[in-house]
Amino acid sequence: FFFPIAHYFAFWARIQLKKWNPRIIVVTGSSGKTTLFSMIEAQLGNRAHYSHHANSAIGIPFDILNLHRKTLRPTEWISLFWNAPKSAFRKPYNENIYVAECDADRPGEGKFLAKLLKPEITLWISSSRTHSMNFDKLVPEIGRAHV
């Protein structure tokens, strides 16, 4: 259910992104993302909007739409689905830079976020096995023997 839900929220987030039209910086990689993200925030300060507590294919659209999860109960999801279209047409954030920390813990998530955000700058910090448990079935057996 993850990606169909993510596509729903991304549809509305794209509308908000077109209204907002920020310069987008993405911080991604296996480890070190949050440290670099914090360093960028220390430098840019209030000139940018930051995707705090949102770094997934669902979380980033929530952040763009200014939707906030609290309980994740079914009733809350109904509210989030209902409020997404209204949020797409609200006044955009004031900042003209969007800095997003993006995880790609699920196969296809990196591509999904890249298509949504179309970043001007991508800072890819590292590539390691830190978040690779969901990718085992994509690695051929021969490749695993050498790891």
GROMACS .gro file of N, CA and C in nm:
model
  441
    1PHE      N    1   0.080  -0.121   0.000
    1PHE     CA    2   0.000   0.000   0.000
    1PHE      C    3   0.085   0.127   0.000
    2PHE      N    4   0.213   0.115   0.029
    2PHE     CA    5   0.298   0.232   0.050
    2PHE      C    6   0.300   0.325  -0.072
    3PHE      N    7   0.337   0.273  -0.189
    3PHE     CA    8   0.352   0.362  -0.304
    3PHE      C    9   0.219   0.414  -0.360
    4PRO      N   10   0.111   0.337  -0.362
    4PRO     CA   11  -0.016   0.400  -0.403
    4PRO      C   12  -0.056   0.517  -0.313
    5ILE      N   13  -0.033   0.503  -0.183
    5ILE     CA   14  -0.063   0.613  -0.091
    5ILE      C   15   0.032   0.730  -0.118
    6ALA      N   16   0.160   0.699  -0.138
    6ALA     CA   17   0.259   0.804  -0.166
    6ALA      C   18   0.223   0.880  -0.294
    7HIS      N   19   0.178   0.808  -0.397
    7HIS     CA   20   0.140   0.873  -0.523
    7HIS      C   21   0.023   0.970  -0.504
    8TYR      N   22  -0.072   0.933  -0.419
    8TYR     CA   23  -0.185   1.021  -0.392
    8TYR      C   24  -0.136   1.154  -0.335
    9PHE      N   25  -0.053   1.147  -0.230
    9PHE     CA   26  -0.005   1.270  -0.167
    9PHE      C   27   0.092   1.346  -0.257
   10ALA      N   28   0.172   1.273  -0.335
   10ALA     CA   29   0.265   1.340  -0.427
   10ALA      C   30   0.190   1.417  -0.536
   11PHE      N   31   0.076   1.363  -0.581
   11PHE     CA   32  -0.006   1.434  -0.680
   11PHE      C   33  -0.040   1.575  -0.630
   12TRP      N   34  -0.086   1.585  -0.506
   12TRP     CA   35  -0.123   1.715  -0.449
   12TRP      C   36   0.000   1.799  -0.417
   13ALA      N   37   0.107   1.734  -0.375
   13ALA     CA   38   0.231   1.806  -0.347
   13ALA      C   39   0.288   1.872  -0.472
   14ARG      N   40   0.274   1.807  -0.588
   14ARG     CA   41   0.323   1.866  -0.714
   14ARG      C   42   0.252   1.998  -0.744
   15ILE      N   43   0.125   2.005  -0.715
   15ILE     CA   44   0.049   2.129  -0.736
   15ILE      C   45   0.106   2.239  -0.647
   16GLN      N   46   0.131   2.206  -0.520
   16GLN     CA   47   0.187   2.304  -0.427
   16GLN      C   48   0.328   2.343  -0.470
   17LEU      N   49   0.408   2.248  -0.516
   17LEU     CA   50   0.544   2.279  -0.563
   17LEU      C   51   0.541   2.374  -0.682
   18LYS      N   52   0.445   2.357  -0.773
   18LYS     CA   53   0.436   2.447  -0.888
   18LYS      C   54   0.400   2.589  -0.845
   19LYS      N   55   0.314   2.601  -0.746
   19LYS     CA   56   0.281   2.733  -0.693
   19LYS      C   57   0.400   2.795  -0.621
   20TRP      N   58   0.468   2.714  -0.544
   20TRP     CA   59   0.579   2.760  -0.460
   20TRP      C   60   0.704   2.787  -0.544
   21ASN      N   61   0.741   2.691  -0.628
   21ASN     CA   62   0.857   2.699  -0.717
   21ASN      C   63   0.989   2.733  -0.646
   22PRO      N   64   1.024   2.654  -0.542
   22PRO     CA   65   1.150   2.681  -0.473
   22PRO      C   66   1.269   2.621  -0.546
   23ARG      N   67   1.387   2.667  -0.516
   23ARG     CA   68   1.510   2.598  -0.556
   23ARG      C   69   1.522   2.482  -0.459
   24ILE      N   70   1.547   2.363  -0.509
   24ILE     CA   71   1.542   2.244  -0.424
   24ILE      C   72   1.682   2.182  -0.410
   25ILE      N   73   1.718   2.159  -0.285
   25ILE     CA   74   1.843   2.091  -0.250
   25ILE      C   75   1.804   1.962  -0.179
   26VAL      N   76   1.856   1.850  -0.227
   26VAL     CA   77   1.829   1.720  -0.165
   26VAL      C   78   1.958   1.668  -0.103
   27VAL      N   79   1.947   1.619   0.019
   27VAL     CA   80   2.058   1.553   0.088
   27VAL      C   81   2.018   1.406   0.100
   28THR      N   82   2.100   1.316   0.046
   28THR     CA   83   2.067   1.174   0.049
   28THR      C   84   2.194   1.093   0.071
   29GLY      N   85   2.178   0.964   0.087
   29GLY     CA   86   2.289   0.874   0.108
   29GLY      C   87   2.259   0.776   0.220
   30SER      N   88   2.354   0.689   0.248
   30SER     CA   89   2.335   0.585   0.349
   30SER      C   90   2.350   0.637   0.491
   31SER      N   91   2.451   0.718   0.513
   31SER     CA   92   2.473   0.773   0.647
   31SER      C   93   2.535   0.912   0.635
   32GLY      N   94   2.510   0.995   0.735
   32GLY     CA   95   2.562   1.130   0.735
   32GLY      C   96   2.465   1.235   0.686
   33LYS      N   97   2.346   1.193   0.643
   33LYS     CA   98   2.248   1.287   0.587
   33LYS      C   99   2.207   1.394   0.689
   34THR      N  100   2.171   1.349   0.807
   34THR     CA  101   2.119   1.442   0.906
   34THR      C  102   2.225   1.542   0.949
   35THR      N  103   2.349   1.498   0.959
   35THR     CA  104   2.457   1.589   0.995
   35THR      C  105   2.474   1.698   0.890
   36LEU      N  106   2.480   1.658   0.762
   36LEU     CA  107   2.494   1.758   0.656
   36LEU      C  108   2.371   1.848   0.649
   37PHE      N  109   2.253   1.789   0.662
   37PHE     CA  110   2.127   1.863   0.663
   37PHE      C  111   2.132   1.973   0.770
   38SER      N  112   2.179   1.938   0.890
   38SER     CA  113   2.189   2.035   1.000
   38SER      C  114   2.293   2.142   0.969
   39MET      N  115   2.402   2.103   0.904
   39MET     CA  116   2.504   2.202   0.869
   39MET      C  117   2.451   2.301   0.765
   40ILE      N  118   2.374   2.252   0.669
   40ILE     CA  119   2.314   2.341   0.569
   40ILE      C  120   2.217   2.436   0.637
   41GLU      N  121   2.138   2.384   0.729
   41GLU     CA  122   2.044   2.470   0.802
   41GLU      C  123   2.117   2.577   0.882
   42ALA      N  124   2.231   2.541   0.941
   42ALA     CA  125   2.309   2.639   1.016
   42ALA      C  126   2.359   2.751   0.925
   43GLN      N  127   2.387   2.718   0.800
   43GLN     CA  128   2.438   2.818   0.706
   43GLN      C  129   2.326   2.902   0.644
   44LEU      N  130   2.219   2.837   0.602
   44LEU     CA  131   2.112   2.909   0.532
   44LEU      C  132   2.010   2.971   0.626
   45GLY      N  133   1.996   2.915   0.745
   45GLY     CA  134   1.903   2.970   0.843
   45GLY      C  135   1.761   2.979   0.791
   46ASN      N  136   1.697   3.093   0.814
   46ASN     CA  137   1.556   3.108   0.777
   46ASN      C  138   1.534   3.143   0.630
   47ARG      N  139   1.639   3.137   0.549
   47ARG     CA  140   1.623   3.160   0.404
   47ARG      C  141   1.565   3.038   0.334
   48ALA      N  142   1.559   2.924   0.404
   48ALA     CA  143   1.510   2.800   0.342
   48ALA      C  144   1.406   2.735   0.431
   49HIS      N  145   1.324   2.650   0.368
   49HIS     CA  146   1.232   2.563   0.442
   49HIS      C  147   1.297   2.425   0.444
   50TYR      N  148   1.290   2.356   0.557
   50TYR     CA  149   1.358   2.228   0.576
   50TYR      C  150   1.257   2.118   0.604
   51SER      N  151   1.283   2.000   0.550
   51SER     CA  152   1.192   1.886   0.566
   51SER      C  153   1.217   1.812   0.697
   52HIS      N  154   1.218   1.884   0.807
   52HIS     CA  155   1.240   1.820   0.937
   52HIS      C  156   1.137   1.710   0.960
   53HIS      N  157   1.181   1.596   1.008
   53HIS     CA  158   1.094   1.484   1.044
   53HIS      C  159   1.016   1.429   0.924
   54ALA      N  160   1.064   1.455   0.804
   54ALA     CA  161   0.997   1.404   0.684
   54ALA      C  162   1.105   1.372   0.581
   55ASN      N  163   1.123   1.244   0.550
   55ASN     CA  164   1.228   1.210   0.456
   55ASN      C  165   1.193   1.094   0.364
   56SER      N  166   1.067   1.055   0.360
   56SER     CA  167   1.025   0.939   0.281
   56SER      C  168   0.932   0.983   0.168
   57ALA      N  169   0.890   0.886   0.088
   57ALA     CA  170   0.799   0.913  -0.023
   57ALA      C  171   0.662   0.960   0.024
   58ILE      N  172   0.627   0.936   0.147
   58ILE     CA  173   0.504   0.991   0.203
   58ILE      C  174   0.535   1.116   0.286
   59GLY      N  175   0.642   1.113   0.362
   59GLY     CA  176   0.677   1.225   0.450
   59GLY      C  177   0.708   1.353   0.376
   60ILE      N  178   0.781   1.345   0.265
   60ILE     CA  179   0.815   1.466   0.188
   60ILE      C  180   0.689   1.533   0.133
   61PRO      N  181   0.597   1.459   0.068
   61PRO     CA  182   0.472   1.525   0.026
   61PRO      C  183   0.395   1.585   0.143
   62PHE      N  184   0.394   1.515   0.258
   62PHE     CA  185   0.328   1.572   0.376
   62PHE      C  186   0.391   1.705   0.412
   63ASP      N  187   0.523   1.712   0.411
   63ASP     CA  188   0.591   1.836   0.446
   63ASP      C  189   0.558   1.947   0.346
   64ILE      N  190   0.560   1.915   0.219
   64ILE     CA  191   0.528   2.015   0.115
   64ILE      C  192   0.386   2.067   0.134
   65LEU      N  193   0.295   1.978   0.171
   65LEU     CA  194   0.155   2.015   0.191
   65LEU      C  195   0.127   2.069   0.331
   66ASN      N  196   0.228   2.072   0.416
   66ASN     CA  197   0.213   2.117   0.554
   66ASN      C  198   0.110   2.032   0.630
   67LEU      N  199   0.114   1.902   0.603
   67LEU     CA  200   0.030   1.806   0.676
   67LEU      C  201   0.115   1.743   0.785
   68HIS      N  202   0.055   1.716   0.900
   68HIS     CA  203   0.131   1.662   1.012
   68HIS      C  204   0.063   1.538   1.068
   69ARG      N  205   0.140   1.430   1.078
   69ARG     CA  206   0.090   1.307   1.138
   69ARG      C  207   0.116   1.310   1.288
   70LYS      N  208   0.021   1.259   1.364
   70LYS     CA  209   0.039   1.255   1.509
   70LYS      C  210   0.018   1.115   1.564
   71THR      N  211  -0.093   1.051   1.530
   71THR     CA  212  -0.127   0.922   1.590
   71THR      C  213  -0.117   0.806   1.491
   72LEU      N  214  -0.132   0.832   1.363
   72LEU     CA  215  -0.137   0.731   1.257
   72LEU      C  216  -0.253   0.634   1.274
   73ARG      N  217  -0.354   0.674   1.346
   73ARG     CA  218  -0.476   0.594   1.355
   73ARG      C  219  -0.552   0.605   1.225
   74PRO      N  220  -0.637   0.508   1.193
   74PRO     CA  221  -0.715   0.515   1.068
   74PRO      C  222  -0.792   0.645   1.052
   75THR      N  223  -0.846   0.697   1.160
   75THR     CA  224  -0.921   0.823   1.150
   75THR      C  225  -0.829   0.939   1.110
   76GLU      N  226  -0.705   0.935   1.156
   76GLU     CA  227  -0.611   1.040   1.118
   76GLU      C  228  -0.580   1.031   0.968
   77TRP      N  229  -0.564   0.909   0.915
   77TRP     CA  230  -0.537   0.893   0.772
   77TRP      C  231  -0.652   0.949   0.688
   78ILE      N  232  -0.774   0.929   0.734
   78ILE     CA  233  -0.889   0.985   0.663
   78ILE      C  234  -0.878   1.137   0.657
   79SER      N  235  -0.841   1.197   0.769
   79SER     CA  236  -0.823   1.342   0.774
   79SER      C  237  -0.712   1.387   0.681
   80LEU      N  238  -0.600   1.316   0.678
   80LEU     CA  239  -0.488   1.351   0.591
   80LEU      C  240  -0.528   1.342   0.444
   81PHE      N  241  -0.600   1.235   0.407
   81PHE     CA  242  -0.647   1.222   0.268
   81PHE      C  243  -0.742   1.336   0.233
   82TRP      N  244  -0.827   1.373   0.325
   82TRP     CA  245  -0.925   1.478   0.302
   82TRP      C  246  -0.859   1.616   0.289
   83ASN      N  247  -0.757   1.641   0.371
   83ASN     CA  248  -0.693   1.772   0.374
   83ASN      C  249  -0.588   1.794   0.265
   84ALA      N  250  -0.539   1.688   0.202
   84ALA     CA  251  -0.434   1.702   0.100
   84ALA      C  252  -0.478   1.794  -0.015
   85PRO      N  253  -0.596   1.774  -0.075
   85PRO     CA  254  -0.635   1.864  -0.185
   85PRO      C  255  -0.646   2.011  -0.141
   86LYS      N  256  -0.699   2.035  -0.023
   86LYS     CA  257  -0.708   2.173   0.026
   86LYS      C  258  -0.570   2.231   0.049
   87SER      N  259  -0.478   2.150   0.099
   87SER     CA  260  -0.342   2.197   0.126
   87SER      C  261  -0.266   2.228  -0.002
   88ALA      N  262  -0.300   2.162  -0.110
   88ALA     CA  263  -0.231   2.185  -0.238
   88ALA      C  264  -0.253   2.327  -0.288
   89PHE      N  265  -0.362   2.390  -0.249
   89PHE     CA  266  -0.396   2.522  -0.300
   89PHE      C  267  -0.380   2.633  -0.196
   90ARG      N  268  -0.322   2.599  -0.082
   90ARG     CA  269  -0.298   2.702   0.021
   90ARG      C  270  -0.181   2.791  -0.022
   91LYS      N  271  -0.158   2.895   0.052
   91LYS     CA  272  -0.044   2.984   0.027
   91LYS      C  273   0.085   2.904   0.049
   92PRO      N  274   0.178   2.911  -0.046
   92PRO     CA  275   0.304   2.836  -0.029
   92PRO      C  276   0.390   2.893   0.084
   93TYR      N  277   0.490   2.815   0.121
   93TYR     CA  278   0.588   2.864   0.218
   93TYR      C  279   0.652   2.991   0.164
   94ASN      N  280   0.699   3.076   0.251
   94ASN     CA  281   0.761   3.202   0.211
   94ASN      C  282   0.904   3.185   0.157
   95GLU      N  283   0.975   3.086   0.207
   95GLU     CA  284   1.114   3.066   0.168
   95GLU      C  285   1.122   3.021   0.022
   96ASN      N  286   1.227   3.063  -0.047
   96ASN     CA  287   1.240   3.025  -0.188
   96ASN      C  288   1.341   2.913  -0.210
   97ILE      N  289   1.385   2.850  -0.101
   97ILE     CA  290   1.472   2.733  -0.107
   97ILE      C  291   1.408   2.623  -0.023
   98TYR      N  292   1.408   2.502  -0.076
   98TYR     CA  293   1.358   2.385  -0.002
   98TYR      C  294   1.473   2.286   0.012
   99VAL      N  295   1.508   2.254   0.137
   99VAL     CA  296   1.614   2.157   0.163
   99VAL      C  297   1.546   2.032   0.219
  100ALA      N  298   1.562   1.921   0.148
  100ALA     CA  299   1.497   1.796   0.187
  100ALA      C  300   1.601   1.688   0.213
  101GLU      N  301   1.588   1.624   0.326
  101GLU     CA  302   1.668   1.506   0.356
  101GLU      C  303   1.587   1.387   0.308
  102CYS      N  304   1.641   1.310   0.215
  102CYS     CA  305   1.565   1.202   0.152
  102CYS      C  306   1.628   1.065   0.178
  103ASP      N  307   1.549   0.976   0.233
  103ASP     CA  308   1.588   0.836   0.245
  103ASP      C  309   1.541   0.763   0.120
  104ALA      N  310   1.603   0.654   0.092
  104ALA     CA  311   1.560   0.567  -0.017
  104ALA      C  312   1.568   0.424   0.033
  105ASP      N  313   1.499   0.398   0.144
  105ASP     CA  314   1.506   0.267   0.208
  105ASP      C  315   1.425   0.160   0.137
  106ARG      N  316   1.337   0.199   0.046
  106ARG     CA  317   1.256   0.104  -0.029
  106ARG      C  318   1.298   0.109  -0.175
  107PRO      N  319   1.305  -0.006  -0.241
  107PRO     CA  320   1.336  -0.004  -0.385
  107PRO      C  321   1.237   0.087  -0.459
  108GLY      N  322   1.289   0.176  -0.540
  108GLY     CA  323   1.207   0.270  -0.616
  108GLY      C  324   1.182   0.402  -0.546
  109GLU      N  325   1.213   0.412  -0.419
  109GLU     CA  326   1.182   0.535  -0.344
  109GLU      C  327   1.269   0.652  -0.389
  110GLY      N  328   1.396   0.626  -0.417
  110GLY     CA  329   1.484   0.733  -0.464
  110GLY      C  330   1.435   0.792  -0.594
  111LYS      N  331   1.397   0.705  -0.687
  111LYS     CA  332   1.345   0.750  -0.816
  111LYS      C  333   1.214   0.828  -0.797
  112PHE      N  334   1.129   0.778  -0.710
  112PHE     CA  335   1.001   0.844  -0.681
  112PHE      C  336   1.025   0.986  -0.630
  113LEU      N  337   1.115   1.001  -0.533
  113LEU     CA  338   1.143   1.133  -0.476
  113LEU      C  339   1.211   1.225  -0.576
  114ALA      N  340   1.299   1.168  -0.660
  114ALA     CA  341   1.365   1.250  -0.762
  114ALA      C  342   1.264   1.305  -0.862
  115LYS      N  343   1.166   1.223  -0.901
  115LYS     CA  344   1.064   1.269  -0.996
  115LYS      C  345   0.973   1.374  -0.933
  116LEU      N  346   0.947   1.360  -0.805
  116LEU     CA  347   0.863   1.458  -0.736
  116LEU      C  348   0.938   1.590  -0.719
  117LEU      N  349   1.058   1.585  -0.667
  117LEU     CA  350   1.130   1.707  -0.628
  117LEU      C  351   1.207   1.773  -0.742
  118LYS      N  352   1.260   1.694  -0.833
  118LYS     CA  353   1.344   1.747  -0.942
  118LYS      C  354   1.445   1.847  -0.886
  119PRO      N  355   1.534   1.799  -0.797
  119PRO     CA  356   1.625   1.892  -0.729
  119PRO      C  357   1.724   1.959  -0.822
  120GLU      N  358   1.756   2.082  -0.788
  120GLU     CA  359   1.860   2.157  -0.858
  120GLU      C  360   1.998   2.108  -0.813
  121ILE      N  361   2.007   2.073  -0.684
  121ILE     CA  362   2.131   2.024  -0.626
  121ILE      C  363   2.100   1.897  -0.547
  122THR      N  364   2.178   1.792  -0.570
  122THR     CA  365   2.169   1.670  -0.491
  122THR      C  366   2.303   1.646  -0.426
  123LEU      N  367   2.302   1.634  -0.295
  123LEU     CA  368   2.423   1.605  -0.219
  123LEU      C  369   2.412   1.460  -0.171
  124TRP      N  370   2.483   1.371  -0.241
  124TRP     CA  371   2.479   1.229  -0.209
  124TRP      C  372   2.599   1.201  -0.120
  125ILE      N  373   2.574   1.179   0.007
  125ILE     CA  374   2.678   1.172   0.109
  125ILE      C  375   2.758   1.042   0.105
  126SER      N  376   2.690   0.929   0.098
  126SER     CA  377   2.758   0.800   0.107
  126SER      C  378   2.671   0.690   0.049
  127SER      N  379   2.735   0.579   0.020
  127SER     CA  380   2.664   0.458  -0.022
  127SER      C  381   2.725   0.342   0.055
  128SER      N  382   2.648   0.290   0.147
  128SER     CA  383   2.693   0.175   0.224
  128SER      C  384   2.574   0.086   0.254
  129ARG      N  385   2.599  -0.021   0.324
  129ARG     CA  386   2.493  -0.118   0.353
  129ARG      C  387   2.405  -0.075   0.470
  130THR      N  388   2.417   0.045   0.518
  130THR     CA  389   2.344   0.091   0.635
  130THR      C  390   2.194   0.070   0.623
  131HIS      N  391   2.135   0.105   0.512
  131HIS     CA  392   1.991   0.093   0.491
  131HIS      C  393   1.959  -0.002   0.376
  132SER      N  394   2.036  -0.110   0.361
  132SER     CA  395   2.022  -0.193   0.242
  132SER      C  396   1.938  -0.319   0.262
  133MET      N  397   1.879  -0.341   0.379
  133MET     CA  398   1.808  -0.465   0.403
  133MET      C  399   1.690  -0.488   0.309
  134ASN      N  400   1.629  -0.385   0.257
  134ASN     CA  401   1.516  -0.402   0.165
  134ASN      C  402   1.559  -0.429   0.022
  135PHE      N  403   1.690  -0.429  -0.005
  135PHE     CA  404   1.739  -0.445  -0.141
  135PHE      C  405   1.802  -0.582  -0.166
  136ASP      N  406   1.804  -0.671  -0.067
  136ASP     CA  407   1.869  -0.800  -0.083
  136ASP      C  408   1.819  -0.878  -0.204
  137LYS      N  409   1.688  -0.878  -0.228
  137LYS     CA  410   1.635  -0.956  -0.340
  137LYS      C  411   1.674  -0.897  -0.476
  138LEU      N  412   1.723  -0.773  -0.479
  138LEU     CA  413   1.765  -0.710  -0.604
  138LEU      C  414   1.910  -0.739  -0.638
  139VAL      N  415   1.984  -0.791  -0.541
  139VAL     CA  416   2.127  -0.819  -0.562
  139VAL      C  417   2.142  -0.965  -0.602
  140PRO      N  418   2.201  -0.993  -0.718
  140PRO     CA  419   2.218  -1.132  -0.761
  140PRO      C  420   2.300  -1.211  -0.659
  141GLU      N  421   2.274  -1.341  -0.652
  141GLU     CA  422   2.344  -1.429  -0.559
  141GLU      C  423   2.495  -1.418  -0.573
  142ILE      N  424   2.545  -1.406  -0.694
  142ILE     CA  425   2.689  -1.397  -0.714
  142ILE      C  426   2.747  -1.272  -0.649
  143GLY      N  427   2.671  -1.164  -0.652
  143GLY     CA  428   2.718  -1.040  -0.591
  143GLY      C  429   2.723  -1.051  -0.439
  144ARG      N  430   2.629  -1.125  -0.380
  144ARG     CA  431   2.627  -1.142  -0.234
  144ARG      C  432   2.745  -1.224  -0.185
  145ALA      N  433   2.790  -1.317  -0.266
  145ALA     CA  434   2.901  -1.404  -0.224
  145ALA      C  435   3.028  -1.325  -0.203
  146HIS      N  436   3.042  -1.211  -0.269
  146HIS     CA  437   3.164  -1.132  -0.259
  146HIS      C  438   3.155  -1.017  -0.162
  147VAL      N  439   3.040  -0.999  -0.098
  147VAL     CA  440   3.023  -0.888  -0.007
  147VAL      C  441   3.064  -0.926   0.132
   0.00000   0.00000   0.00000
